[in-house]
Amino acid sequence: MTRIALCQIPVSPDPSANLKRVREALASAEGADLAIFPEATLTRYGRRISTLAEPLDGPFVSGLAESAREHGLAVIAGVFEPGEDRVHNTAVAIDARGELKAAYRKIHLFDSFGAKESDLVAPGAEPAVVELAGVRVGLITCYDVRFPELARALVDRGAELFAVIAAWGSGPLKEDHWVTLVRARALENTMWTAAVGQAPNPAESSDGFGVGRSMLVDPLGVVRSDLGTGPGVRVVQVDREWTATARAMLPCLEHRVL
């Protein structure tokens, strides 16, 4: 069993406030091997990300690493990293010793539903699989979840678990899209999927980011845990023996033709 803390926190424009929330969440994630936080945990989306982006050895990621080491568990969280002309929307993966093991730059940018993430963010190019807490984790960020080819590329790179981090936007049918897409990526790849989104932040609700609904989905697409809307931390268990059982019943990865 691998124990995962789904850390559904509200996100502020202030990085120091967000780091404090991360530390509080980790303190309540007792027994977890891996804690997953949302996309954009560093700071809330907006033009501010261009000035608040930090290098991976900056104070925010260093604070994440210190907290991971203090609590003895691995951490995945979303940050913004400076680039040449725009920032990168980056998922950092830190092990229980506080070492940065991977930094995945979001490939698919949210130029949809009237938004244009690419105005501020430069796309990444490489899928990322990282070993944390003894599990090979494939990293997926928000809009990426709409692209099944990325999830399949992570399978081909040896992923045993998908970690989906998001600052999902609210709006008509958007919450349904989130639940459907997370379950689809789990089912079509017979893969445990831990998906963590921002909790709504009433102080910043005008931008619409954060619907909650962090969840753990099993390899047959069954939602094993759903945090609903409000802030919370929940420790869930991933049973990799169930992955083998599910794939024996539904060997769709073996049946691939293309």
CSV table of C-alpha atoms in Angstrom, one decimal:
chain,number,residue,atom,x,y,z
A,1,MET,CA,0.0,0.0,0.0
A,2,THR,CA,1.1,3.6,-0.7
A,3,ARG,CA,-0.6,6.2,1.4
A,4,ILE,CA,-1.3,9.5,-0.4
A,5,ALA,CA,-2.5,12.8,1.2
A,6,LEU,CA,-4.8,14.7,-1.1
A,7,CYS,CA,-4.2,18.3,0.0
A,8,GLN,CA,-7.1,20.4,-1.2
A,9,ILE,CA,-6.1,23.9,-0.1
A,10,PRO,CA,-7.3,27.3,-1.1
A,11,VAL,CA,-4.6,29.4,-2.8
A,12,SER,CA,-3.9,33.1,-2.1
A,13,PRO,CA,-2.0,35.6,-4.3
A,14,ASP,CA,0.6,35.7,-1.5
A,15,PRO,CA,3.3,32.9,-1.7
A,16,SER,CA,4.1,33.2,2.0
A,17,ALA,CA,0.5,32.5,2.9
A,18,ASN,CA,0.4,29.5,0.6
A,19,LEU,CA,3.6,28.1,2.0
A,20,LYS,CA,2.0,28.4,5.5
A,21,ARG,CA,-1.0,26.4,4.3
A,22,VAL,CA,1.3,23.8,2.8
A,23,ARG,CA,3.0,23.4,6.1
A,24,GLU,CA,-0.3,23.1,8.0
A,25,ALA,CA,-1.6,20.5,5.5
A,26,LEU,CA,1.6,18.4,5.9
A,27,ALA,CA,1.3,18.6,9.7
A,28,SER,CA,-2.2,17.0,9.4
A,29,ALA,CA,-1.1,14.4,6.8
A,30,GLU,CA,0.1,11.9,9.4
A,31,GLY,CA,0.8,8.4,8.0
A,32,ALA,CA,1.1,9.6,4.4
A,33,ASP,CA,4.0,8.6,2.1
A,34,LEU,CA,3.3,11.3,-0.5
A,35,ALA,CA,1.4,14.6,-0.3
A,36,ILE,CA,-0.1,16.1,-3.5
A,37,PHE,CA,-1.0,19.8,-3.7
A,38,PRO,CA,-2.8,21.7,-6.5
A,39,GLU,CA,-1.5,23.5,-9.5
A,40,ALA,CA,-0.3,27.0,-8.8
A,41,THR,CA,0.2,26.4,-5.1
A,42,LEU,CA,2.9,29.2,-5.3
A,43,THR,CA,0.4,31.9,-6.1
A,44,ARG,CA,-3.0,32.3,-7.5
A,45,TYR,CA,-3.3,32.7,-11.3
A,46,GLY,CA,-3.2,36.2,-12.8
A,47,ARG,CA,-0.7,38.6,-14.3
A,48,ARG,CA,1.1,38.6,-11.0
A,49,ILE,CA,2.6,35.2,-11.9
A,50,SER,CA,5.1,37.0,-14.1
A,51,THR,CA,6.6,38.8,-11.2
A,52,LEU,CA,6.1,36.2,-8.5
A,53,ALA,CA,7.7,33.3,-10.4
A,54,GLU,CA,10.7,31.8,-8.6
A,55,PRO,CA,13.6,29.7,-9.7
A,56,LEU,CA,13.6,26.1,-8.4
A,57,ASP,CA,16.1,26.9,-5.7
A,58,GLY,CA,14.1,29.9,-4.6
A,59,PRO,CA,12.4,30.4,-1.2
A,60,PHE,CA,9.1,28.6,-2.0
A,61,VAL,CA,10.5,25.4,-3.4
A,62,SER,CA,13.1,25.4,-0.7
A,63,GLY,CA,10.3,25.8,1.8
A,64,LEU,CA,8.5,22.8,0.3
A,65,ALA,CA,11.7,20.8,0.5
A,66,GLU,CA,12.3,21.7,4.1
A,67,SER,CA,8.7,20.7,5.0
A,68,ALA,CA,9.0,17.4,3.1
A,69,ARG,CA,12.2,16.6,5.0
A,70,GLU,CA,10.7,17.6,8.4
A,71,HIS,CA,7.6,15.4,7.9
A,72,GLY,CA,9.4,12.6,6.1
A,73,LEU,CA,7.1,12.4,3.1
A,74,ALA,CA,7.4,13.2,-0.6
A,75,VAL,CA,5.6,16.3,-2.0
A,76,ILE,CA,4.2,17.3,-5.4
A,77,ALA,CA,3.0,20.9,-5.9
A,78,GLY,CA,2.5,23.4,-8.6
A,79,VAL,CA,4.7,26.5,-8.9
A,80,PHE,CA,5.7,29.2,-11.5
A,81,GLU,CA,9.2,29.2,-12.8
A,82,PRO,CA,10.9,32.1,-14.7
A,83,GLY,CA,11.5,31.5,-18.4
A,84,GLU,CA,13.0,33.5,-21.3
A,85,ASP,CA,9.9,35.6,-22.1
A,86,ARG,CA,7.2,33.9,-20.2
A,87,VAL,CA,7.0,31.8,-17.0
A,88,HIS,CA,6.7,28.0,-16.9
A,89,ASN,CA,3.8,26.3,-15.1
A,90,THR,CA,5.8,23.7,-13.3
A,91,ALA,CA,5.0,20.7,-11.1
A,92,VAL,CA,7.8,20.0,-8.7
A,93,ALA,CA,8.4,16.5,-7.2
A,94,ILE,CA,10.4,16.4,-4.0
A,95,ASP,CA,11.3,13.2,-2.1
A,96,ALA,CA,11.1,12.6,1.6
A,97,ARG,CA,14.7,13.7,2.1
A,98,GLY,CA,13.8,17.1,0.6
A,99,GLU,CA,15.6,16.5,-2.7
A,100,LEU,CA,14.0,17.9,-5.9
A,101,LYS,CA,13.6,14.8,-8.1
A,102,ALA,CA,11.7,16.2,-11.1
A,103,ALA,CA,10.2,19.5,-12.5
A,104,TYR,CA,7.5,19.0,-15.1
A,105,ARG,CA,6.6,22.0,-17.2
A,106,LYS,CA,3.0,21.9,-18.3
A,107,ILE,CA,2.8,21.0,-22.0
A,108,HIS,CA,-0.9,21.9,-22.8
A,109,LEU,CA,-1.8,25.5,-22.0
A,110,PHE,CA,-5.3,26.6,-21.2
A,111,ASP,CA,-6.2,28.7,-24.2
A,112,SER,CA,-9.9,27.8,-23.9
A,113,PHE,CA,-13.2,29.0,-22.5
A,114,GLY,CA,-12.1,32.6,-23.1
A,115,ALA,CA,-8.8,32.2,-21.2
A,116,LYS,CA,-5.3,32.4,-22.8
A,117,GLU,CA,-2.7,30.9,-20.5
A,118,SER,CA,-0.1,31.1,-23.3
A,119,ASP,CA,0.0,34.9,-22.9
A,120,LEU,CA,1.9,34.4,-19.7
A,121,VAL,CA,3.1,30.8,-19.8
A,122,ALA,CA,5.5,29.1,-22.1
A,123,PRO,CA,4.7,25.4,-22.8
A,124,GLY,CA,6.9,22.6,-21.7
A,125,ALA,CA,7.9,19.8,-24.1
A,126,GLU,CA,8.7,16.6,-22.2
A,127,PRO,CA,6.4,14.2,-20.2
A,128,ALA,CA,7.7,13.4,-16.8
A,129,VAL,CA,7.7,10.2,-14.7
A,130,VAL,CA,9.4,10.4,-11.3
A,131,GLU,CA,9.9,7.8,-8.5
A,132,LEU,CA,8.5,9.0,-5.2
A,133,ALA,CA,7.7,6.9,-2.1
A,134,GLY,CA,8.6,3.8,-4.1
A,135,VAL,CA,6.1,4.5,-6.9
A,136,ARG,CA,6.7,5.7,-10.4
A,137,VAL,CA,4.4,8.8,-10.7
A,138,GLY,CA,3.3,10.3,-14.0
A,139,LEU,CA,2.8,14.1,-13.7
A,140,ILE,CA,-0.3,15.8,-15.3
A,141,THR,CA,-1.2,19.4,-14.9
A,142,CYS,CA,-4.8,20.6,-15.2
A,143,TYR,CA,-5.6,21.1,-19.0
A,144,ASP,CA,-3.2,18.3,-19.7
A,145,VAL,CA,-5.9,15.9,-18.5
A,146,ARG,CA,-7.9,16.6,-21.6
A,147,PHE,CA,-5.2,14.9,-23.8
A,148,PRO,CA,-5.2,11.1,-23.5
A,149,GLU,CA,-2.0,10.9,-25.5
A,150,LEU,CA,-0.1,12.4,-22.7
A,151,ALA,CA,-1.4,9.9,-20.2
A,152,ARG,CA,-0.5,7.1,-22.5
A,153,ALA,CA,3.0,8.5,-23.0
A,154,LEU,CA,3.4,8.4,-19.2
A,155,VAL,CA,2.3,4.7,-19.2
A,156,ASP,CA,4.9,4.0,-21.8
A,157,ARG,CA,7.5,5.6,-19.6
A,158,GLY,CA,6.6,3.3,-16.8
A,159,ALA,CA,4.1,5.3,-14.7
A,160,GLU,CA,2.3,3.3,-11.9
A,161,LEU,CA,0.2,6.2,-10.7
A,162,PHE,CA,-1.0,9.4,-12.3
A,163,ALA,CA,-0.8,12.6,-10.2
A,164,VAL,CA,-3.1,15.3,-11.7
A,165,ILE,CA,-2.8,18.8,-10.2
A,166,ALA,CA,-5.2,21.5,-11.1
A,167,ALA,CA,-6.6,25.0,-10.6
A,168,TRP,CA,-9.7,24.0,-12.4
A,169,GLY,CA,-11.9,26.9,-13.5
A,170,SER,CA,-15.6,27.0,-12.5
A,171,GLY,CA,-18.4,27.4,-15.0
A,172,PRO,CA,-21.2,25.5,-16.8
A,173,LEU,CA,-20.4,21.8,-16.9
A,174,LYS,CA,-16.8,22.4,-15.9
A,175,GLU,CA,-17.0,20.3,-12.7
A,176,ASP,CA,-18.6,17.5,-14.7
A,177,HIS,CA,-15.7,17.7,-17.2
A,178,TRP,CA,-13.1,17.4,-14.4
A,179,VAL,CA,-14.7,14.3,-12.9
A,180,THR,CA,-15.3,12.7,-16.2
A,181,LEU,CA,-11.8,13.3,-17.5
A,182,VAL,CA,-10.0,12.1,-14.4
A,183,ARG,CA,-12.0,8.9,-14.3
A,184,ALA,CA,-11.4,8.4,-18.1
A,185,ARG,CA,-7.7,8.7,-17.8
A,186,ALA,CA,-7.7,6.2,-14.9
A,187,LEU,CA,-10.0,3.7,-16.7
A,188,GLU,CA,-8.5,3.8,-20.2
A,189,ASN,CA,-5.0,3.1,-18.7
A,190,THR,CA,-6.1,0.9,-15.8
A,191,MET,CA,-4.2,3.3,-13.6
A,192,TRP,CA,-4.6,4.6,-10.0
A,193,THR,CA,-5.1,8.3,-10.4
A,194,ALA,CA,-4.8,10.9,-7.6
A,195,ALA,CA,-6.2,14.2,-8.7
A,196,VAL,CA,-5.9,17.3,-6.5
A,197,GLY,CA,-7.5,20.7,-7.3
A,198,GLN,CA,-7.5,24.0,-5.5
A,199,ALA,CA,-10.3,24.5,-3.0
A,200,PRO,CA,-12.4,27.6,-3.7
A,201,ASN,CA,-11.0,30.7,-2.0
A,202,PRO,CA,-14.0,33.0,-1.2
A,203,ALA,CA,-11.6,36.0,-0.9
A,204,GLU,CA,-10.6,35.6,-4.5
A,205,SER,CA,-13.7,34.0,-6.0
A,206,SER,CA,-14.1,36.5,-8.8
A,207,ASP,CA,-11.5,34.7,-11.0
A,208,GLY,CA,-13.4,31.4,-10.8
A,209,PHE,CA,-10.4,29.2,-10.1
A,210,GLY,CA,-10.8,26.3,-7.8
A,211,VAL,CA,-13.7,23.8,-7.7
A,212,GLY,CA,-12.2,21.3,-5.3
A,213,ARG,CA,-13.4,17.8,-6.1
A,214,SER,CA,-9.9,16.2,-5.4
A,215,MET,CA,-10.3,12.5,-5.7
A,216,LEU,CA,-8.6,9.1,-5.8
A,217,VAL,CA,-9.8,6.9,-8.7
A,218,ASP,CA,-8.9,3.2,-9.0
A,219,PRO,CA,-7.8,1.4,-12.2
A,220,LEU,CA,-11.4,0.5,-13.2
A,221,GLY,CA,-12.5,4.2,-13.0
A,222,VAL,CA,-14.2,3.9,-9.5
A,223,VAL,CA,-13.9,7.0,-7.4
A,224,ARG,CA,-12.6,5.7,-4.1
A,225,SER,CA,-12.5,9.1,-2.4
A,226,ASP,CA,-13.9,12.6,-3.2
A,227,LEU,CA,-13.1,15.6,-1.0
A,228,GLY,CA,-16.1,17.6,-2.3
A,229,THR,CA,-15.7,21.4,-2.4
A,230,GLY,CA,-14.2,22.7,0.8
A,231,PRO,CA,-10.6,22.7,2.0
A,232,GLY,CA,-9.3,19.5,3.5
A,233,VAL,CA,-6.6,16.9,3.7
A,234,ARG,CA,-7.4,13.2,3.3
A,235,VAL,CA,-5.0,10.3,3.4
A,236,VAL,CA,-6.0,7.5,1.0
A,237,GLN,CA,-4.4,4.2,0.0
A,238,VAL,CA,-3.2,3.0,-3.3
A,239,ASP,CA,-3.1,-0.8,-3.6
A,240,ARG,CA,-0.9,-1.8,-6.5
A,241,GLU,CA,-2.0,-5.4,-6.2
A,242,TRP,CA,-5.5,-4.2,-7.3
A,243,THR,CA,-3.8,-2.8,-10.4
A,244,ALA,CA,-2.7,-6.3,-11.4
A,245,THR,CA,-6.2,-7.6,-10.7
A,246,ALA,CA,-7.8,-4.9,-12.7
A,247,ARG,CA,-5.5,-5.4,-15.7
A,248,ALA,CA,-6.1,-9.2,-15.6
A,249,MET,CA,-9.8,-8.5,-16.0
A,250,LEU,CA,-9.4,-5.6,-18.5
A,251,PRO,CA,-6.1,-6.1,-20.4
A,252,CYS,CA,-6.7,-3.1,-22.7
A,253,LEU,CA,-3.0,-2.0,-22.5
A,254,GLU,CA,-2.1,-5.4,-23.9
A,255,HIS,CA,-4.7,-5.0,-26.7
A,256,ARG,CA,-3.2,-1.8,-28.0
A,257,VAL,CA,-2.8,-1.8,-31.8
A,258,LEU,CA,-1.5,1.8,-32.4
